[in-house]
Amino acid sequence: MTILVTGGAGFIGTNFVLDWLKAGDEPVVNLDKLTYAGNLRNLQSIANDTRHSFVQGDIAEPDTVPSVLSEHCPRAIVHFAAETHVDRSIHGPQNFIQTNVVGTFRLLEAALHYWRSLEDAQKNDFRVLNVSTDEVFGSLSPDDAPATEENRYAPNSPYSASKAAADHLVRSYFHTYGLPVITTLCSNNYGPYQFPEKLIPLMTVNGSRGQALPIYGDGKNIRDWLYVADHCTALRSVLDRGRPGEVYNIAGNCEMTNVDVVTQICSQLDDLSSGNAVEPRRDLIEFVSDRPGHDRRYALATAKIERELGWQPQETFATGIRKTVKWYLDNQAWLDEVTSGQYRQWLDLNYAKRA
Ligand code: NAD
Ligand code: DAU
């Protein structure tokens, strides 16, 4: 038996593949296009592990997923591959439509064709796990209860709209064709291997280098943070015991404002990398012009996954952020590689004109 993971050279995909191979013996085929966000260096520790096969390919190309399925005959697909950065989707939504919508459509078509060709027993056990986001629900007001799986979709950015479109396609393949799909909606992840365009790694890297920490707007936007290893554990439970056709929220029960998140990163940096001329690091915070359409608050209710699958996060923000900051401080070669070249162009594009 084997599973197929898409996007397994990105942040969550990498953590999932590494955890998967630690937790058991089942092989994993890893299909990834290696965009700017995908990095084979993440998978160096399993380069000689015969249980891991890497295939470079684009899920939006019609022949890619069918050929991987017919060659490797997986029992399940865990679908992470996506364009994921909201700010990039604002500067250019095209790739988001292509990968997140067209790519997911191609993947579903290939999965359906493959699933129909299976024997009854394998057909019963087959799963497509669609990894999605809390952003599909749009912004909550301060008094709203955390979103349940029943909340109405109201995506506000090109990124969240493209993920919502993918989720709707996934849902339709269950209702129309009976393809055994499950969608998970997760809150903001943080941890090792996250590309330093996202809030936590960006602030960690800038803070460690004594550079400005650009917080959008008033910094009071709220996100619900989850350590990535907890997300991976949840996904394994859903794959194991989740019910086809269902949606499961996954979140950390950890709502925090951006200012609080950045302040905690600064304290960890001061503590773990002290003696630096720029202490305290919180003096590096700069409030800059806001993200257009910036959602004010995300929060997810996790009663369903707790009740049905017995999953709960293990990490608190205090323990998770310390591990994360330490990981970035300890992995300078990784950081130097991902913050060279194109990364600087991205920083210019996104930050140079912010007041
Ligand atoms: P990421 O940007 O770090 O990685 C995405 C990976 O997908 C990269 O390795 C990239 O090379 C690959 N990829 C992109 N386009 C591809 C294509 N056309 N074909 C094949 N591979 C392609 O993303 P992430 O943060 O690890 O997110 C993984 C998934 O989890 C995404 O679907 C995202 O929407 C979802 N998600 C992320 C978060 C979060 O906080 N990061 C939270 C909830 C849900
Ligand atoms: O909620 C889940 C989503 O979390 C995932 O679906 C997305 O793939 C992932 O990118 C993330 O989206 P966010 O937009 O919430 O994450 P980001 O790290 O970009 O921003 C987090 C918050 O920090 C948000 O309110 C914007 C703010 N921010 C971000 C950056 C990059 C800043 O204030 N300054 C910054 O420089």
PDB file of N, CA and C in Angstrom, residues 150-202:
ATOM      1  N   GLU A 150     -20.698  24.096   9.321  1.00  0.00           N
ATOM      2  CA  GLU A 150     -21.959  24.471   8.660  1.00  0.00           C
ATOM      3  C   GLU A 150     -21.984  25.931   8.232  1.00  0.00           C
ATOM      4  N   ASN A 151     -21.012  26.730   8.631  1.00  0.00           N
ATOM      5  CA  ASN A 151     -21.043  28.158   8.258  1.00  0.00           C
ATOM      6  C   ASN A 151     -21.073  28.323   6.739  1.00  0.00           C
ATOM      7  N   ARG A 152     -21.605  29.461   6.326  1.00  0.00           N
ATOM      8  CA  ARG A 152     -21.692  29.771   4.894  1.00  0.00           C
ATOM      9  C   ARG A 152     -20.307  30.176   4.361  1.00  0.00           C
ATOM     10  N   TYR A 153     -19.975  29.710   3.176  1.00  0.00           N
ATOM     11  CA  TYR A 153     -18.727  30.159   2.552  1.00  0.00           C
ATOM     12  C   TYR A 153     -18.860  31.634   2.153  1.00  0.00           C
ATOM     13  N   ALA A 154     -17.848  32.443   2.469  1.00  0.00           N
ATOM     14  CA  ALA A 154     -17.845  33.860   2.074  1.00  0.00           C
ATOM     15  C   ALA A 154     -16.408  34.323   1.870  1.00  0.00           C
ATOM     16  N   PRO A 155     -15.695  33.730   0.888  1.00  0.00           N
ATOM     17  CA  PRO A 155     -14.270  34.057   0.718  1.00  0.00           C
ATOM     18  C   PRO A 155     -14.083  35.493   0.248  1.00  0.00           C
ATOM     19  N   ASN A 156     -13.023  36.135   0.721  1.00  0.00           N
ATOM     20  CA  ASN A 156     -12.816  37.555   0.420  1.00  0.00           C
ATOM     21  C   ASN A 156     -11.577  37.860  -0.404  1.00  0.00           C
ATOM     22  N   SER A 157     -10.621  36.948  -0.488  1.00  0.00           N
ATOM     23  CA  SER A 157      -9.406  37.231  -1.274  1.00  0.00           C
ATOM     24  C   SER A 157      -9.396  36.288  -2.480  1.00  0.00           C
ATOM     25  N   PRO A 158      -8.619  36.643  -3.502  1.00  0.00           N
ATOM     26  CA  PRO A 158      -8.507  35.696  -4.625  1.00  0.00           C
ATOM     27  C   PRO A 158      -8.014  34.319  -4.147  1.00  0.00           C
ATOM     28  N   TYR A 159      -7.104  34.300  -3.161  1.00  0.00           N
ATOM     29  CA  TYR A 159      -6.657  33.002  -2.621  1.00  0.00           C
ATOM     30  C   TYR A 159      -7.830  32.219  -2.040  1.00  0.00           C
ATOM     31  N   SER A 160      -8.580  32.842  -1.112  1.00  0.00           N
ATOM     32  CA  SER A 160      -9.637  32.073  -0.442  1.00  0.00           C
ATOM     33  C   SER A 160     -10.750  31.720  -1.423  1.00  0.00           C
ATOM     34  N   ALA A 161     -10.982  32.603  -2.423  1.00  0.00           N
ATOM     35  CA  ALA A 161     -12.005  32.287  -3.426  1.00  0.00           C
ATOM     36  C   ALA A 161     -11.583  31.072  -4.248  1.00  0.00           C
ATOM     37  N   SER A 162     -10.287  30.986  -4.547  1.00  0.00           N
ATOM     38  CA  SER A 162      -9.826  29.828  -5.341  1.00  0.00           C
ATOM     39  C   SER A 162      -9.899  28.545  -4.517  1.00  0.00           C
ATOM     40  N   LYS A 163      -9.629  28.635  -3.215  1.00  0.00           N
ATOM     41  CA  LYS A 163      -9.737  27.446  -2.350  1.00  0.00           C
ATOM     42  C   LYS A 163     -11.216  27.061  -2.196  1.00  0.00           C
ATOM     43  N   ALA A 164     -12.080  28.061  -2.081  1.00  0.00           N
ATOM     44  CA  ALA A 164     -13.512  27.779  -1.954  1.00  0.00           C
ATOM     45  C   ALA A 164     -14.015  27.074  -3.214  1.00  0.00           C
ATOM     46  N   ALA A 165     -13.561  27.561  -4.376  1.00  0.00           N
ATOM     47  CA  ALA A 165     -13.984  26.937  -5.636  1.00  0.00           C
ATOM     48  C   ALA A 165     -13.543  25.473  -5.660  1.00  0.00           C
ATOM     49  N   ALA A 166     -12.317  25.232  -5.227  1.00  0.00           N
ATOM     50  CA  ALA A 166     -11.805  23.852  -5.193  1.00  0.00           C
ATOM     51  C   ALA A 166     -12.655  22.999  -4.252  1.00  0.00           C
ATOM     52  N   ASP A 167     -12.976  23.546  -3.078  1.00  0.00           N
ATOM     53  CA  ASP A 167     -13.787  22.784  -2.105  1.00  0.00           C
ATOM     54  C   ASP A 167     -15.152  22.428  -2.698  1.00  0.00           C
ATOM     55  N   HIS A 168     -15.740  23.368  -3.434  1.00  0.00           N
ATOM     56  CA  HIS A 168     -17.054  23.096  -4.037  1.00  0.00           C
ATOM     57  C   HIS A 168     -16.951  21.987  -5.086  1.00  0.00           C
ATOM     58  N   LEU A 169     -15.863  22.014  -5.861  1.00  0.00           N
ATOM     59  CA  LEU A 169     -15.667  20.936  -6.847  1.00  0.00           C
ATOM     60  C   LEU A 169     -15.530  19.593  -6.129  1.00  0.00           C
ATOM     61  N   VAL A 170     -14.753  19.594  -5.060  1.00  0.00           N
ATOM     62  CA  VAL A 170     -14.539  18.367  -4.289  1.00  0.00           C
ATOM     63  C   VAL A 170     -15.885  17.827  -3.790  1.00  0.00           C
ATOM     64  N   ARG A 171     -16.665  18.727  -3.210  1.00  0.00           N
ATOM     65  CA  ARG A 171     -17.985  18.346  -2.705  1.00  0.00           C
ATOM     66  C   ARG A 171     -18.842  17.748  -3.827  1.00  0.00           C
ATOM     67  N   SER A 172     -18.789  18.376  -4.998  1.00  0.00           N
ATOM     68  CA  SER A 172     -19.644  17.916  -6.094  1.00  0.00           C
ATOM     69  C   SER A 172     -19.235  16.523  -6.592  1.00  0.00           C
ATOM     70  N   TYR A 173     -17.950  16.183  -6.494  1.00  0.00           N
ATOM     71  CA  TYR A 173     -17.514  14.849  -6.950  1.00  0.00           C
ATOM     72  C   TYR A 173     -17.999  13.766  -5.987  1.00  0.00           C
ATOM     73  N   PHE A 174     -18.249  14.136  -4.739  1.00  0.00           N
ATOM     74  CA  PHE A 174     -18.854  13.173  -3.800  1.00  0.00           C
ATOM     75  C   PHE A 174     -20.341  13.017  -4.123  1.00  0.00           C
ATOM     76  N   HIS A 175     -21.021  14.142  -4.227  1.00  0.00           N
ATOM     77  CA  HIS A 175     -22.481  14.074  -4.404  1.00  0.00           C
ATOM     78  C   HIS A 175     -22.870  13.522  -5.765  1.00  0.00           C
ATOM     79  N   THR A 176     -22.123  13.873  -6.794  1.00  0.00           N
ATOM     80  CA  THR A 176     -22.503  13.450  -8.141  1.00  0.00           C
ATOM     81  C   THR A 176     -21.998  12.049  -8.482  1.00  0.00           C
ATOM     82  N   TYR A 177     -20.729  11.785  -8.141  1.00  0.00           N
ATOM     83  CA  TYR A 177     -20.115  10.528  -8.600  1.00  0.00           C
ATOM     84  C   TYR A 177     -19.840   9.545  -7.468  1.00  0.00           C
ATOM     85  N   GLY A 178     -19.991   9.986  -6.226  1.00  0.00           N
ATOM     86  CA  GLY A 178     -19.711   9.090  -5.099  1.00  0.00           C
ATOM     87  C   GLY A 178     -18.236   8.950  -4.775  1.00  0.00           C
ATOM     88  N   LEU A 179     -17.376   9.785  -5.386  1.00  0.00           N
ATOM     89  CA  LEU A 179     -15.939   9.696  -5.080  1.00  0.00           C
ATOM     90  C   LEU A 179     -15.727   9.961  -3.581  1.00  0.00           C
ATOM     91  N   PRO A 180     -15.041   9.062  -2.868  1.00  0.00           N
ATOM     92  CA  PRO A 180     -14.913   9.217  -1.405  1.00  0.00           C
ATOM     93  C   PRO A 180     -13.905  10.304  -1.000  1.00  0.00           C
ATOM     94  N   VAL A 181     -14.393  11.514  -0.979  1.00  0.00           N
ATOM     95  CA  VAL A 181     -13.545  12.668  -0.644  1.00  0.00           C
ATOM     96  C   VAL A 181     -13.860  13.155   0.758  1.00  0.00           C
ATOM     97  N   ILE A 182     -12.888  13.756   1.397  1.00  0.00           N
ATOM     98  CA  ILE A 182     -13.093  14.444   2.673  1.00  0.00           C
ATOM     99  C   ILE A 182     -12.356  15.782   2.569  1.00  0.00           C
ATOM    100  N   THR A 183     -12.980  16.846   3.067  1.00  0.00           N
ATOM    101  CA  THR A 183     -12.293  18.146   3.095  1.00  0.00           C
ATOM    102  C   THR A 183     -11.994  18.527   4.540  1.00  0.00           C
ATOM    103  N   THR A 184     -10.773  19.005   4.773  1.00  0.00           N
ATOM    104  CA  THR A 184     -10.444  19.567   6.090  1.00  0.00           C
ATOM    105  C   THR A 184     -10.215  21.063   5.925  1.00  0.00           C
ATOM    106  N   LEU A 185     -10.701  21.824   6.894  1.00  0.00           N
ATOM    107  CA  LEU A 185     -10.518  23.280   6.897  1.00  0.00           C
ATOM    108  C   LEU A 185      -9.641  23.606   8.092  1.00  0.00           C
ATOM    109  N   CYS A 186      -8.488  24.161   7.830  1.00  0.00           N
ATOM    110  CA  CYS A 186      -7.556  24.390   8.939  1.00  0.00           C
ATOM    111  C   CYS A 186      -7.255  25.881   9.118  1.00  0.00           C
ATOM    112  N   SER A 187      -6.920  26.227  10.348  1.00  0.00           N
ATOM    113  CA  SER A 187      -6.542  27.608  10.667  1.00  0.00           C
ATOM    114  C   SER A 187      -5.053  27.811  10.363  1.00  0.00           C
ATOM    115  N   ASN A 188      -4.523  28.981  10.735  1.00  0.00           N
ATOM    116  CA  ASN A 188      -3.126  29.325  10.415  1.00  0.00           C
ATOM    117  C   ASN A 188      -2.130  28.380  11.070  1.00  0.00           C
ATOM    118  N   ASN A 189      -1.282  27.785  10.243  1.00  0.00           N
ATOM    119  CA  ASN A 189      -0.221  26.900  10.740  1.00  0.00           C
ATOM    120  C   ASN A 189       1.082  27.683  10.929  1.00  0.00           C
ATOM    121  N   TYR A 190       1.907  27.203  11.834  1.00  0.00           N
ATOM    122  CA  TYR A 190       3.273  27.719  11.957  1.00  0.00           C
ATOM    123  C   TYR A 190       4.154  26.558  12.392  1.00  0.00           C
ATOM    124  N   GLY A 191       5.472  26.719  12.136  1.00  0.00           N
ATOM    125  CA  GLY A 191       6.413  25.656  12.494  1.00  0.00           C
ATOM    126  C   GLY A 191       7.562  25.618  11.503  1.00  0.00           C
ATOM    127  N   PRO A 192       8.392  24.561  11.556  1.00  0.00           N
ATOM    128  CA  PRO A 192       9.557  24.455  10.676  1.00  0.00           C
ATOM    129  C   PRO A 192       9.174  24.399   9.198  1.00  0.00           C
ATOM    130  N   TYR A 193      10.066  24.884   8.348  1.00  0.00           N
ATOM    131  CA  TYR A 193       9.965  24.800   6.885  1.00  0.00           C
ATOM    132  C   TYR A 193       8.931  25.732   6.267  1.00  0.00           C
ATOM    133  N   GLN A 194       8.379  26.671   7.032  1.00  0.00           N
ATOM    134  CA  GLN A 194       7.418  27.586   6.402  1.00  0.00           C
ATOM    135  C   GLN A 194       8.178  28.679   5.655  1.00  0.00           C
ATOM    136  N   PHE A 195       7.791  28.932   4.431  1.00  0.00           N
ATOM    137  CA  PHE A 195       8.481  29.921   3.593  1.00  0.00           C
ATOM    138  C   PHE A 195       8.341  31.312   4.224  1.00  0.00           C
ATOM    139  N   PRO A 196       9.432  32.073   4.326  1.00  0.00           N
ATOM    140  CA  PRO A 196       9.389  33.326   5.095  1.00  0.00           C
ATOM    141  C   PRO A 196       8.720  34.497   4.380  1.00  0.00           C
ATOM    142  N   GLU A 197       7.601  34.199   3.742  1.00  0.00           N
ATOM    143  CA  GLU A 197       6.703  35.243   3.232  1.00  0.00           C
ATOM    144  C   GLU A 197       5.513  35.386   4.189  1.00  0.00           C
ATOM    145  N   LYS A 198       5.253  34.353   5.002  1.00  0.00           N
ATOM    146  CA  LYS A 198       4.102  34.341   5.905  1.00  0.00           C
ATOM    147  C   LYS A 198       4.513  35.016   7.223  1.00  0.00           C
ATOM    148  N   LEU A 199       3.512  35.469   7.987  1.00  0.00           N
ATOM    149  CA  LEU A 199       3.792  36.333   9.136  1.00  0.00           C
ATOM    150  C   LEU A 199       4.880  35.793  10.079  1.00  0.00           C
ATOM    151  N   ILE A 200       4.697  34.567  10.583  1.00  0.00           N
ATOM    152  CA  ILE A 200       5.606  34.098  11.647  1.00  0.00           C
ATOM    153  C   ILE A 200       7.049  33.915  11.163  1.00  0.00           C
ATOM    154  N   PRO A 201       7.272  33.208  10.044  1.00  0.00           N
ATOM    155  CA  PRO A 201       8.682  33.105   9.626  1.00  0.00           C
ATOM    156  C   PRO A 201       9.273  34.436   9.155  1.00  0.00           C
ATOM    157  N   LEU A 202       8.439  35.285   8.529  1.00  0.00           N
ATOM    158  CA  LEU A 202       8.953  36.585   8.084  1.00  0.00           C
ATOM    159  C   LEU A 202       9.446  37.406   9.276  1.00  0.00           C
TER     160      LEU A 202
END
